[in-house]
mmCIF file with all atom_site columns, C-alpha atoms in Angstrom:
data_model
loop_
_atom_site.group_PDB
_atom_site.id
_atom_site.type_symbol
_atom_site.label_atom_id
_atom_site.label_alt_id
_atom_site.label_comp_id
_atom_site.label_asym_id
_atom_site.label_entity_id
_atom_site.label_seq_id
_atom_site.pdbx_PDB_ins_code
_atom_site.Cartn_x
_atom_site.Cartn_y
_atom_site.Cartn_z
_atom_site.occupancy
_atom_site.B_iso_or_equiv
_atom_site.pdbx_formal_charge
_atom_site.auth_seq_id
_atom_site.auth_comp_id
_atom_site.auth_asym_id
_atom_site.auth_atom_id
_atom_site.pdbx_PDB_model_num
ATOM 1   C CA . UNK A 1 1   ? -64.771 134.832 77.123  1.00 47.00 ? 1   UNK A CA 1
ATOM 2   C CA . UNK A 1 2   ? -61.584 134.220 75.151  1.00 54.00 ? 2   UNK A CA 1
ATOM 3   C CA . UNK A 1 3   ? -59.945 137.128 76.958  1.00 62.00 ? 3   UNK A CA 1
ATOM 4   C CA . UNK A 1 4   ? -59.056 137.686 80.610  1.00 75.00 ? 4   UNK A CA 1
ATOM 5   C CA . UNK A 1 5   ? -61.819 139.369 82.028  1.00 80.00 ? 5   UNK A CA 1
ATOM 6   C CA . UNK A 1 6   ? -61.364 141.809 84.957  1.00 86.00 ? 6   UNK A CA 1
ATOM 7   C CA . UNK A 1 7   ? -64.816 141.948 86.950  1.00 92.00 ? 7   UNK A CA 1
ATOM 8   C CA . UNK A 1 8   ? -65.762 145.322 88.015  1.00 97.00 ? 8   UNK A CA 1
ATOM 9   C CA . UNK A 1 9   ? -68.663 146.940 89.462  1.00 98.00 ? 9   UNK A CA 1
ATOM 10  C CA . UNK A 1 10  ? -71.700 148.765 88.712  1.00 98.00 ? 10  UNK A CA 1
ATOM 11  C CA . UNK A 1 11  ? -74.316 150.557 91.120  1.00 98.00 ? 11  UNK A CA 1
ATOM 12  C CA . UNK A 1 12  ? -77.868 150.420 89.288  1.00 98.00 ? 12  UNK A CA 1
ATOM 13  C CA . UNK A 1 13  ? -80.119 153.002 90.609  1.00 98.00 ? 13  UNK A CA 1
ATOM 14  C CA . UNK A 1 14  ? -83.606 153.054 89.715  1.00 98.00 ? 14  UNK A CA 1
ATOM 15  C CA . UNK A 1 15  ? -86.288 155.927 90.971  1.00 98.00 ? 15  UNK A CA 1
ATOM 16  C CA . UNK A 1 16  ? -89.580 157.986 90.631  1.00 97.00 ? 16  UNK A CA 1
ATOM 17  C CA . UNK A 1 17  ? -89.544 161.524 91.350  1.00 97.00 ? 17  UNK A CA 1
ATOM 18  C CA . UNK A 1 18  ? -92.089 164.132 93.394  1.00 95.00 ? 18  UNK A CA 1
ATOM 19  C CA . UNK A 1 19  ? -93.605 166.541 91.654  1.00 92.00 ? 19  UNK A CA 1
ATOM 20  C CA . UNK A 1 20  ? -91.463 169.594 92.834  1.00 92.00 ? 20  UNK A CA 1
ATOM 21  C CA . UNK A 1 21  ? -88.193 169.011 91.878  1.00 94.00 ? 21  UNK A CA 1
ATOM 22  C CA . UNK A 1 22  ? -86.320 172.752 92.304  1.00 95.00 ? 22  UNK A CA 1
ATOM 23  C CA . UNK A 1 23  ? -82.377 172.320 92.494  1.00 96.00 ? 23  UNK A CA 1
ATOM 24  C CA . UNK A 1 24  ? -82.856 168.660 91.372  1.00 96.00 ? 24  UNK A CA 1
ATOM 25  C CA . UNK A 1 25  ? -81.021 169.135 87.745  1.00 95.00 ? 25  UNK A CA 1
ATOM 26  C CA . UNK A 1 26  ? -78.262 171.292 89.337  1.00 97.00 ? 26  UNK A CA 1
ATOM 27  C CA . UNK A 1 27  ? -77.617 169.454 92.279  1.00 96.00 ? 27  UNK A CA 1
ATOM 28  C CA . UNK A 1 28  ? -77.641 165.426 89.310  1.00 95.00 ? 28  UNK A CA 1
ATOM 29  C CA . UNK A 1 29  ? -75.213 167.525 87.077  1.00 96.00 ? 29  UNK A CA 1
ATOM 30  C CA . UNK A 1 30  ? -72.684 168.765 89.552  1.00 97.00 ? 30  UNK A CA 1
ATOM 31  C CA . UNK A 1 31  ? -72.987 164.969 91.304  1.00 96.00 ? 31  UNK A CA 1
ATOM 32  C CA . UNK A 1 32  ? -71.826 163.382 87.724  1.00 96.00 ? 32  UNK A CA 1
ATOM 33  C CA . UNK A 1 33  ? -69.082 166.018 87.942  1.00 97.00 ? 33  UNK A CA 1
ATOM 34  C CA . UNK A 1 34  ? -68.019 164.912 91.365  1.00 97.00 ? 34  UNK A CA 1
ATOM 35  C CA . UNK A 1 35  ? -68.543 161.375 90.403  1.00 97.00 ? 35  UNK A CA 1
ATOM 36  C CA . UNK A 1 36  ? -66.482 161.257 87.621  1.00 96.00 ? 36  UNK A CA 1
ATOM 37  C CA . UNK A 1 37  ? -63.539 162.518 89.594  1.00 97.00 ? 37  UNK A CA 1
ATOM 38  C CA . UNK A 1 38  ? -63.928 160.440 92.279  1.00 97.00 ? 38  UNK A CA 1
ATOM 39  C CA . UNK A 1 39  ? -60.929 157.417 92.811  1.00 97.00 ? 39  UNK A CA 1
ATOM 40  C CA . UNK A 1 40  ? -62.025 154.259 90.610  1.00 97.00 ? 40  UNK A CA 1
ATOM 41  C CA . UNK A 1 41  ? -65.030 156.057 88.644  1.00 98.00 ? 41  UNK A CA 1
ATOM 42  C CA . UNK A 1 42  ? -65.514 154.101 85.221  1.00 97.00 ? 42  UNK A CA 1
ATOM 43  C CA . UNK A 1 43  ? -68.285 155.525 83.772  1.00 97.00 ? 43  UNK A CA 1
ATOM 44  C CA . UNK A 1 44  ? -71.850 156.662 84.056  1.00 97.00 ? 44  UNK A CA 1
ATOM 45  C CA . UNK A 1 45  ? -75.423 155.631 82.196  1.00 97.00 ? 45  UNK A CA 1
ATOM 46  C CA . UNK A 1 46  ? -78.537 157.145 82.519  1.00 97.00 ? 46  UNK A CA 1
ATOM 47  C CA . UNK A 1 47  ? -82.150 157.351 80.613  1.00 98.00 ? 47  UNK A CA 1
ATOM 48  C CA . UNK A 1 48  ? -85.690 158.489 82.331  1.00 97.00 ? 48  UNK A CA 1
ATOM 49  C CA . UNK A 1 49  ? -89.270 158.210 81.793  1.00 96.00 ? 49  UNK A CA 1
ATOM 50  C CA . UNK A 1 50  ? -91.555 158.202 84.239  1.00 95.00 ? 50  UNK A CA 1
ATOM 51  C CA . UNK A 1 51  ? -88.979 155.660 86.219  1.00 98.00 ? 51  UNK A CA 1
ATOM 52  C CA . UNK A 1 52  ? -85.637 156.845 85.872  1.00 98.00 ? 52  UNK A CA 1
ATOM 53  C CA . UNK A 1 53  ? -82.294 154.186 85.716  1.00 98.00 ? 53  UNK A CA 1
ATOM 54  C CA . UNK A 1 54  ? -78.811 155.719 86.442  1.00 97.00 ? 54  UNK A CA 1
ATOM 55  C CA . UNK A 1 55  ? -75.795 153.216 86.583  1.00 98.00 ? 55  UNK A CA 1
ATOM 56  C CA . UNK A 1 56  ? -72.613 153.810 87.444  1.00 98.00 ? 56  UNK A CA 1
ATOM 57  C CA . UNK A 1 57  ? -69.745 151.573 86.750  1.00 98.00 ? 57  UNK A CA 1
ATOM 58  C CA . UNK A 1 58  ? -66.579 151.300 89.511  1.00 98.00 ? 58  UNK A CA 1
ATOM 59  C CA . UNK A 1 59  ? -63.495 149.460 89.802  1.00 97.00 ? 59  UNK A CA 1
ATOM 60  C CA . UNK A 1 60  ? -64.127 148.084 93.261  1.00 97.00 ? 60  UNK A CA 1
ATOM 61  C CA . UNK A 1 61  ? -66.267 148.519 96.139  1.00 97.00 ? 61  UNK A CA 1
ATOM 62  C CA . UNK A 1 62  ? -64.067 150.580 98.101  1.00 97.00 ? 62  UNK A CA 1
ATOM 63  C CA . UNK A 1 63  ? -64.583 152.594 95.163  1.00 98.00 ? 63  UNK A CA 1
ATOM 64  C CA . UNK A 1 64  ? -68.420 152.790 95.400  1.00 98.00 ? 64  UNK A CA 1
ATOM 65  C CA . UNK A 1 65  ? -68.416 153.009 99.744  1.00 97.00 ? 65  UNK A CA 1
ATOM 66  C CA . UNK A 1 66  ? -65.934 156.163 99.297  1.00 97.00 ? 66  UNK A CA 1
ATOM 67  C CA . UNK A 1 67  ? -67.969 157.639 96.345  1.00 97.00 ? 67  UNK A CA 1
ATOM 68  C CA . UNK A 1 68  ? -71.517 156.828 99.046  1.00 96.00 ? 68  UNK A CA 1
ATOM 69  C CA . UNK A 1 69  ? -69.523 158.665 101.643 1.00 97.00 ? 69  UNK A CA 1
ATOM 70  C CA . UNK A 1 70  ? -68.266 162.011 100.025 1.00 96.00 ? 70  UNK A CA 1
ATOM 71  C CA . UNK A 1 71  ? -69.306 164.989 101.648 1.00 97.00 ? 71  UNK A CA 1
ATOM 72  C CA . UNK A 1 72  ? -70.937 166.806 99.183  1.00 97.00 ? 72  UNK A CA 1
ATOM 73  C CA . UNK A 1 73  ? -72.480 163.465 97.905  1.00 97.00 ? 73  UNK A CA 1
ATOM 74  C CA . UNK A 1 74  ? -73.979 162.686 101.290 1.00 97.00 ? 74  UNK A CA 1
ATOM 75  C CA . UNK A 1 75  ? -76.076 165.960 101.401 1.00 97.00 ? 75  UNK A CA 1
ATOM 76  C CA . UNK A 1 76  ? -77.334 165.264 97.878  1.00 96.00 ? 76  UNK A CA 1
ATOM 77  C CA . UNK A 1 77  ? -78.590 162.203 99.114  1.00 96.00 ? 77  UNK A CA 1
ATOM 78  C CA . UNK A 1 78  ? -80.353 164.044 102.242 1.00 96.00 ? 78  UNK A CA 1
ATOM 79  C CA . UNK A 1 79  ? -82.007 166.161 99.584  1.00 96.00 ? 79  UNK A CA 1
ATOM 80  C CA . UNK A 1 80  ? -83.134 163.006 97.563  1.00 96.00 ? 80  UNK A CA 1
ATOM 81  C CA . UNK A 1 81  ? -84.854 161.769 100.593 1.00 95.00 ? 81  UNK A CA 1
ATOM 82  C CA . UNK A 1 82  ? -86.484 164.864 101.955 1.00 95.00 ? 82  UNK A CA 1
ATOM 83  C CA . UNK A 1 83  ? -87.239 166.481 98.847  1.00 95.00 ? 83  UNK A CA 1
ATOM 84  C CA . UNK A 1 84  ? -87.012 164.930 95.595  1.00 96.00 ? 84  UNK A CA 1
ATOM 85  C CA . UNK A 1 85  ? -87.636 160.948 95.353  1.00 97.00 ? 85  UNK A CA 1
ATOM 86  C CA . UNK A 1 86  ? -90.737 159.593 95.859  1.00 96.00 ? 86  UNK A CA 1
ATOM 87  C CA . UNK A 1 87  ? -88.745 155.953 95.954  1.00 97.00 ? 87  UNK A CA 1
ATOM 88  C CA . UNK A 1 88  ? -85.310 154.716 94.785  1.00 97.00 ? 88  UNK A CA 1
ATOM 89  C CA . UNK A 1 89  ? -83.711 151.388 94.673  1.00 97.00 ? 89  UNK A CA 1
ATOM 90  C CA . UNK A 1 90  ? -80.085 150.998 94.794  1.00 97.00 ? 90  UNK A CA 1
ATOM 91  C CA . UNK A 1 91  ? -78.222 147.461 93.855  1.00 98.00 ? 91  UNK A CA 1
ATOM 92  C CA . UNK A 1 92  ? -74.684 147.274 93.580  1.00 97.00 ? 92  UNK A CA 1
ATOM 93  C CA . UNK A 1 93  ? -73.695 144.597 91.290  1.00 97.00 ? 93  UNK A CA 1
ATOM 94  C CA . UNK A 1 94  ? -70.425 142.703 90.463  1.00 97.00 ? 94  UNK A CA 1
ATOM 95  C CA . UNK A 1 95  ? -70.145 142.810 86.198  1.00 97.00 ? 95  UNK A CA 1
ATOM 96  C CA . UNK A 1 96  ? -69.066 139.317 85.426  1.00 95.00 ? 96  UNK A CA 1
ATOM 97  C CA . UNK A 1 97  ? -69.250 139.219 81.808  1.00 94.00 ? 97  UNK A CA 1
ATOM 98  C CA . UNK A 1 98  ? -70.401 141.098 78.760  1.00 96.00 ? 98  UNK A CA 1
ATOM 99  C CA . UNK A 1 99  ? -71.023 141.839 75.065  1.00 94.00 ? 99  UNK A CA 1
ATOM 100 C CA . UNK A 1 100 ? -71.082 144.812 72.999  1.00 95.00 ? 100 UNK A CA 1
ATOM 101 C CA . UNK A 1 101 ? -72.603 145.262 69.516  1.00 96.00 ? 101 UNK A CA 1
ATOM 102 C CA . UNK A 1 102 ? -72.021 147.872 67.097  1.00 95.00 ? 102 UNK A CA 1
ATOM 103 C CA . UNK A 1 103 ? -73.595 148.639 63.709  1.00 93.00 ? 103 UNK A CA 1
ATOM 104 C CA . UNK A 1 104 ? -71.388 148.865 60.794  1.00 80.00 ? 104 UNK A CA 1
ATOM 105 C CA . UNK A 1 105 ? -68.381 149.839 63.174  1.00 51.00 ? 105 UNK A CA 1
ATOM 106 C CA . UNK A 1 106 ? -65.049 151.255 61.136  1.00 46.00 ? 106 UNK A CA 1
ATOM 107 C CA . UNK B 2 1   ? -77.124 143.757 106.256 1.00 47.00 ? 1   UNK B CA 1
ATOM 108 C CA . UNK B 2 2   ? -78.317 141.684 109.053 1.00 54.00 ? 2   UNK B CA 1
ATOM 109 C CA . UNK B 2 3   ? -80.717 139.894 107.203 1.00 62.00 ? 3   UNK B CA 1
ATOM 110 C CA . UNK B 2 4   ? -80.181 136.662 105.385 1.00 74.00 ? 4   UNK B CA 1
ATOM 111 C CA . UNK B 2 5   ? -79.302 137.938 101.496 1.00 80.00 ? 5   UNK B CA 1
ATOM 112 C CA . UNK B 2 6   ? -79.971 136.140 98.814  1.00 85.00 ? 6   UNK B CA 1
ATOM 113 C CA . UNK B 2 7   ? -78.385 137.119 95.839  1.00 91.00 ? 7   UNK B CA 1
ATOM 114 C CA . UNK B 2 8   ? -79.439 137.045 92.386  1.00 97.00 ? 8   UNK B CA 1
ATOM 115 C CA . UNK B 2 9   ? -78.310 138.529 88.589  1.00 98.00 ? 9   UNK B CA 1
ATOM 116 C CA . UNK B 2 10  ? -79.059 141.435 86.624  1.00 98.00 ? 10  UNK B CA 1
ATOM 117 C CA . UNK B 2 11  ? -78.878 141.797 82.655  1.00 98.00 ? 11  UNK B CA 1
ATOM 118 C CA . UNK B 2 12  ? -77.834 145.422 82.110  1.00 98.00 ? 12  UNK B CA 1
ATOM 119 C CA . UNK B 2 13  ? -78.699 146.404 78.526  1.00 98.00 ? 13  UNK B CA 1
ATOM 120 C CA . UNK B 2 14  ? -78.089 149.998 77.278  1.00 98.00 ? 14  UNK B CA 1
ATOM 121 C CA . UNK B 2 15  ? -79.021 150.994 73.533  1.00 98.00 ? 15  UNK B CA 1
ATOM 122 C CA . UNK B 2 16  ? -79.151 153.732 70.866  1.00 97.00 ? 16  UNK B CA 1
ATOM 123 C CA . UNK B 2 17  ? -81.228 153.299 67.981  1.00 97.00 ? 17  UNK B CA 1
ATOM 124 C CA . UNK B 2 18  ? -81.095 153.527 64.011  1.00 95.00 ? 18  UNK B CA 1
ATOM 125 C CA . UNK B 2 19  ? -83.822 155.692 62.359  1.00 93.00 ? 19  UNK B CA 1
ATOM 126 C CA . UNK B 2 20  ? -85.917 153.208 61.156  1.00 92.00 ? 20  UNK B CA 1
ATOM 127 C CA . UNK B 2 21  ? -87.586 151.667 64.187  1.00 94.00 ? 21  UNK B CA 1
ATOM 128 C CA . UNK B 2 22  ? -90.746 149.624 62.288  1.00 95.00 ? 22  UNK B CA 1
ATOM 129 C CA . UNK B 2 23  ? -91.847 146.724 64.382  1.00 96.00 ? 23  UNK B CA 1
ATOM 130 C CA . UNK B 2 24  ? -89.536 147.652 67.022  1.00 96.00 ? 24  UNK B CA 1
ATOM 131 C CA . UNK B 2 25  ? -92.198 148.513 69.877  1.00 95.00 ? 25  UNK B CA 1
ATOM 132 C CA . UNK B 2 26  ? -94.011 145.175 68.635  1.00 97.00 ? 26  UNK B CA 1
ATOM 133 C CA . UNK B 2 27  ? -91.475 143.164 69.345  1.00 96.00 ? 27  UNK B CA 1
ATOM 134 C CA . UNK B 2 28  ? -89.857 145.108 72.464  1.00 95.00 ? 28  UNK B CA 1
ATOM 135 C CA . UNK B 2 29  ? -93.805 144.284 73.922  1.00 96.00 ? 29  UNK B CA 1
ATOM 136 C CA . UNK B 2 30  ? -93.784 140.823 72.932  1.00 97.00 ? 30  UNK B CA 1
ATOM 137 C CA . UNK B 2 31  ? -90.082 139.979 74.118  1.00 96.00 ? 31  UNK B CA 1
ATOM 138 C CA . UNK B 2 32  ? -91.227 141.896 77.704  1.00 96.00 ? 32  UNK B CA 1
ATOM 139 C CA . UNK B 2 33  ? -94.521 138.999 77.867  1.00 97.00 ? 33  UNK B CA 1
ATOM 140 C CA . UNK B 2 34  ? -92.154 135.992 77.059  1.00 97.00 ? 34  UNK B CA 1
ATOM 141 C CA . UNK B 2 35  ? -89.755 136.960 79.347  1.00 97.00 ? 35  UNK B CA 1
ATOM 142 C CA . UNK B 2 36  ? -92.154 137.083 82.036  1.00 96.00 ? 36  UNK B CA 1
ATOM 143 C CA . UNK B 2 37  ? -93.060 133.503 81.706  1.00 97.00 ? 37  UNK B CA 1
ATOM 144 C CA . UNK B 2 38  ? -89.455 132.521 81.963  1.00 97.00 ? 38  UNK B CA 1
ATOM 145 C CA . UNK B 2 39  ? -88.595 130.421 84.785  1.00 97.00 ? 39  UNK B CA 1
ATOM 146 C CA . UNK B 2 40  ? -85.715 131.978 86.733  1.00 97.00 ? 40  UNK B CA 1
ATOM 147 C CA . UNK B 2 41  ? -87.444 135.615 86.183  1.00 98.00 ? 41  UNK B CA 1
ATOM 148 C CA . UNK B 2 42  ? -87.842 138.212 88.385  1.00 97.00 ? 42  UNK B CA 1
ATOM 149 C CA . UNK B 2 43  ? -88.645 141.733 86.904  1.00 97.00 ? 43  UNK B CA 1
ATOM 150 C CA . UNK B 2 44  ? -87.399 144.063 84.726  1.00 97.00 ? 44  UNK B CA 1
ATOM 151 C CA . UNK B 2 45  ? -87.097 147.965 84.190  1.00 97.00 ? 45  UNK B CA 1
ATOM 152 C CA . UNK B 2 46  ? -86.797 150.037 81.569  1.00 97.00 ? 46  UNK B CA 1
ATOM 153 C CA . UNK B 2 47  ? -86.122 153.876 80.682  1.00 98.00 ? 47  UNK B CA 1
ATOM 154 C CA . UNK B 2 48  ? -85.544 155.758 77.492  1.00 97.00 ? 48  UNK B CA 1
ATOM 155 C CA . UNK B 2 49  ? -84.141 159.311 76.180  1.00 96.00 ? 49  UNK B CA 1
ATOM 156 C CA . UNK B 2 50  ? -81.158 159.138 73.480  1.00 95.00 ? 50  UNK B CA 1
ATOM 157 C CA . UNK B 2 51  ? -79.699 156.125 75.483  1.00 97.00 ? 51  UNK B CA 1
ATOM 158 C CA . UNK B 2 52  ? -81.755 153.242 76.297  1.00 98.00 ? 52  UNK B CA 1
ATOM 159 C CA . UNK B 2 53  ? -81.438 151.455 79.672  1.00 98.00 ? 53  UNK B CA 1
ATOM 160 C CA . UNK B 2 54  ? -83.234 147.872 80.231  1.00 97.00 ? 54  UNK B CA 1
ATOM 161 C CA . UNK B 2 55  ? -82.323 145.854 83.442  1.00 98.00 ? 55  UNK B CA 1
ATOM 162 C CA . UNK B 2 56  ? -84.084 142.519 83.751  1.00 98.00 ? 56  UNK B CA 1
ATOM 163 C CA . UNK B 2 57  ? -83.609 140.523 87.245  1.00 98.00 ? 57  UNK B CA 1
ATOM 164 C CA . UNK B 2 58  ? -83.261 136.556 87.145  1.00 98.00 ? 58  UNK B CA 1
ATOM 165 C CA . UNK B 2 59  ? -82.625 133.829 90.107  1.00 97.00 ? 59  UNK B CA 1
ATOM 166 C CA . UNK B 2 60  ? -79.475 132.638 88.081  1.00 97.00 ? 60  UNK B CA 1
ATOM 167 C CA . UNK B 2 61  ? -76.809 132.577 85.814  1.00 97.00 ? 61  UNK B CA 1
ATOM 168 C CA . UNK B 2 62  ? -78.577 129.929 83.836  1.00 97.00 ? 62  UNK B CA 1
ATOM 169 C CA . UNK B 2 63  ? -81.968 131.299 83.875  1.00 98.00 ? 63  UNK B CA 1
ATOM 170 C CA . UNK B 2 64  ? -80.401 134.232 81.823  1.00 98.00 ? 64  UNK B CA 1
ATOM 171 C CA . UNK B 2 65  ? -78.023 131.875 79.208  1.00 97.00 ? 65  UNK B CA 1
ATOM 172 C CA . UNK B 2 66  ? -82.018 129.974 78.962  1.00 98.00 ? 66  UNK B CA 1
ATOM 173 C CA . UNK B 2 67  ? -83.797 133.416 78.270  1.00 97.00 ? 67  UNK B CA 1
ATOM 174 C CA . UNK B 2 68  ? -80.525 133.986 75.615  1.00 96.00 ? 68  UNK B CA 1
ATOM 175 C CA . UNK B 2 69  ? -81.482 131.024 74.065  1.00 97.00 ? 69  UNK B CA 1
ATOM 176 C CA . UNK B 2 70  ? -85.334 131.266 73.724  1.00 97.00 ? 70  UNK B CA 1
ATOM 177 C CA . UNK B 2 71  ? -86.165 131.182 70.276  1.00 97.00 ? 71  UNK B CA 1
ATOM 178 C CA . UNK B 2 72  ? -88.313 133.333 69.667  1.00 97.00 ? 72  UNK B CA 1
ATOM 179 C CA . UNK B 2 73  ? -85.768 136.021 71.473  1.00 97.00 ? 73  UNK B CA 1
ATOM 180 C CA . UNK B 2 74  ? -83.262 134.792 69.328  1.00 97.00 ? 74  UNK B CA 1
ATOM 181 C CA . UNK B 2 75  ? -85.044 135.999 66.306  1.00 97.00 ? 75  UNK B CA 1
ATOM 182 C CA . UNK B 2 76  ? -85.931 139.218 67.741  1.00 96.00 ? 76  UNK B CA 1
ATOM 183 C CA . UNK B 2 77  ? -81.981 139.219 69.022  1.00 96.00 ? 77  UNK B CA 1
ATOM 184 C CA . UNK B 2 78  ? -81.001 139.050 65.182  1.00 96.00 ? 78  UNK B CA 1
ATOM 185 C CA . UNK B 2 79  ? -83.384 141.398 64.188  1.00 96.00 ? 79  UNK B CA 1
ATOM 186 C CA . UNK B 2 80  ? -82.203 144.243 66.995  1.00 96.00 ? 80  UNK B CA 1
ATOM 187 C CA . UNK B 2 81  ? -78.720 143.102 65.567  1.00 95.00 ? 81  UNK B CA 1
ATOM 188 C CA . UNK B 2 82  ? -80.039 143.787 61.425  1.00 95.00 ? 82  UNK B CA 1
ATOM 189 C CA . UNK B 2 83  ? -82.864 146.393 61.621  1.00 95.00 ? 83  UNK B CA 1
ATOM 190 C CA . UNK B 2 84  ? -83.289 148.414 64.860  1.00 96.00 ? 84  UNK B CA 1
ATOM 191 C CA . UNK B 2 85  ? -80.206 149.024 66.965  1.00 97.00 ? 85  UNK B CA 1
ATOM 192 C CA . UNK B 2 86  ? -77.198 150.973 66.140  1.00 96.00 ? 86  UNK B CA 1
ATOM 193 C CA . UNK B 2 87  ? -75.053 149.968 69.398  1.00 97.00 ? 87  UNK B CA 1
ATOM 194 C CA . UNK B 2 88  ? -75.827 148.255 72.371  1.00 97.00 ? 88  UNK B CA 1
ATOM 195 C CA . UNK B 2 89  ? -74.072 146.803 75.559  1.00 97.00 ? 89  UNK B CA 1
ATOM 196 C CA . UNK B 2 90  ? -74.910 143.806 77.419  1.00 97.00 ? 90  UNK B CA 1
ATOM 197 C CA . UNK B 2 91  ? -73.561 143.340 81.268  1.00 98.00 ? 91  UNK B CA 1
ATOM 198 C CA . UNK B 2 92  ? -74.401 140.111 83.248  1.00 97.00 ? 92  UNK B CA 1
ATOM 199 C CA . UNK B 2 93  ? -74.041 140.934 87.143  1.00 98.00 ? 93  UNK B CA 1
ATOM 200 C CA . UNK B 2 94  ? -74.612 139.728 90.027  1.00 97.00 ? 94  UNK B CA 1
ATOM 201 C CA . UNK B 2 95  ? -76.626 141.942 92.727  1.00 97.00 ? 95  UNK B CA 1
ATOM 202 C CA . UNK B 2 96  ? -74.632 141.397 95.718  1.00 95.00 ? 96  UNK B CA 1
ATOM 203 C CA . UNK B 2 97  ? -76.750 143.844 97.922  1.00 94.00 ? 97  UNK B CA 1
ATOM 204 C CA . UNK B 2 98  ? -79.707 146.314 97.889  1.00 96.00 ? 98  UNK B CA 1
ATOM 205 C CA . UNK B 2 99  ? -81.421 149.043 99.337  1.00 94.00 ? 99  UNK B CA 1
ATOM 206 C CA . UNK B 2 100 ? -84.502 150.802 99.141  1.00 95.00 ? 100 UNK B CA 1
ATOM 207 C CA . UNK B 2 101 ? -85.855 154.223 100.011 1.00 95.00 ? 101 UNK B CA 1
ATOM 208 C CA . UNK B 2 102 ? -89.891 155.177 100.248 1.00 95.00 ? 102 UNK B CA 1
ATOM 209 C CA . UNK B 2 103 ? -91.232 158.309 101.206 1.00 93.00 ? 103 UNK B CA 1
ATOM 210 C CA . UNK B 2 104 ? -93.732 158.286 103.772 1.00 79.00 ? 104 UNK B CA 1
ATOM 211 C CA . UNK B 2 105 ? -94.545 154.394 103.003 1.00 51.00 ? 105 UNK B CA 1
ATOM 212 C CA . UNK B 2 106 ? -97.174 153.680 105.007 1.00 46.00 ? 106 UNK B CA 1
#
């Protein structure tokens, strides 16, 4: 990298769902709302098939600890476990470098 | 954690798509075999809606720069770059811990 690069982080969680999954959409739309206003909160990725893969990107790891810890966030999580995830894996990953590509940018 | 962690690198790639996707699934197969017989590999994930999300996990920094440089993925690299992909993002990171939920894992 030519430029000075400014690590940050990103939390890559992947999972498979149970079949009944009432209040799941509600309760994954108002959690990108909360994330997104949370301290440090970069940004926010997500795509799923039968696995699904949400990352979120954070300027540190106090970031990412506070953002585990919010109230509201910590009962979601309850509900992922005793109702809606069949598994989940969550990695939380430093971003050391990277490259972006775009098609006929302007 | 109180275990002994050993950590190890993800490739975070996130995609949209052009139109025209001929050969795409071909190649997306083939690059998914070859990468398995890298050395330094250690699985990889995938989900797609609009956005595209692939993680691949390696042992190292240079296991990934080798996969990079792999021929054949270099040809399929150009041809994401010429034919297939509108925009994409590539993160190299390194997992610095993990967990892991399963319901009633036996």
């Amino acid at each position: 990298m030519h430029k000075e690069y400014k690590p940050y982080y990103a939390v890559i969680f992947t999972s498979t769902q149970r079949e009944n999954l009432e209040g799941y959409i509600e309760m994954a739309k108002r959690m990108e709302e909360l994330a997104k206003n949370q301290p440090g909160y970069l940004g926010l990725e997500s795509a799923r098939n039968d696995l699904g893969i949400t990352v979120s990107y954070w300027e540190s790891l106090d970031a990412i600890k506070n953002w585990k810890q919010q109230s509201e966030h910590l009962q979601a999580q309850l509900k992922g476990k005793t109702e809606w995830y069949n598994w989940y894996h969550t990695r939380i990953c430093k971003v050391e470098r990277e490259y972006e590509f775009h098609y006929k940018s302007n």
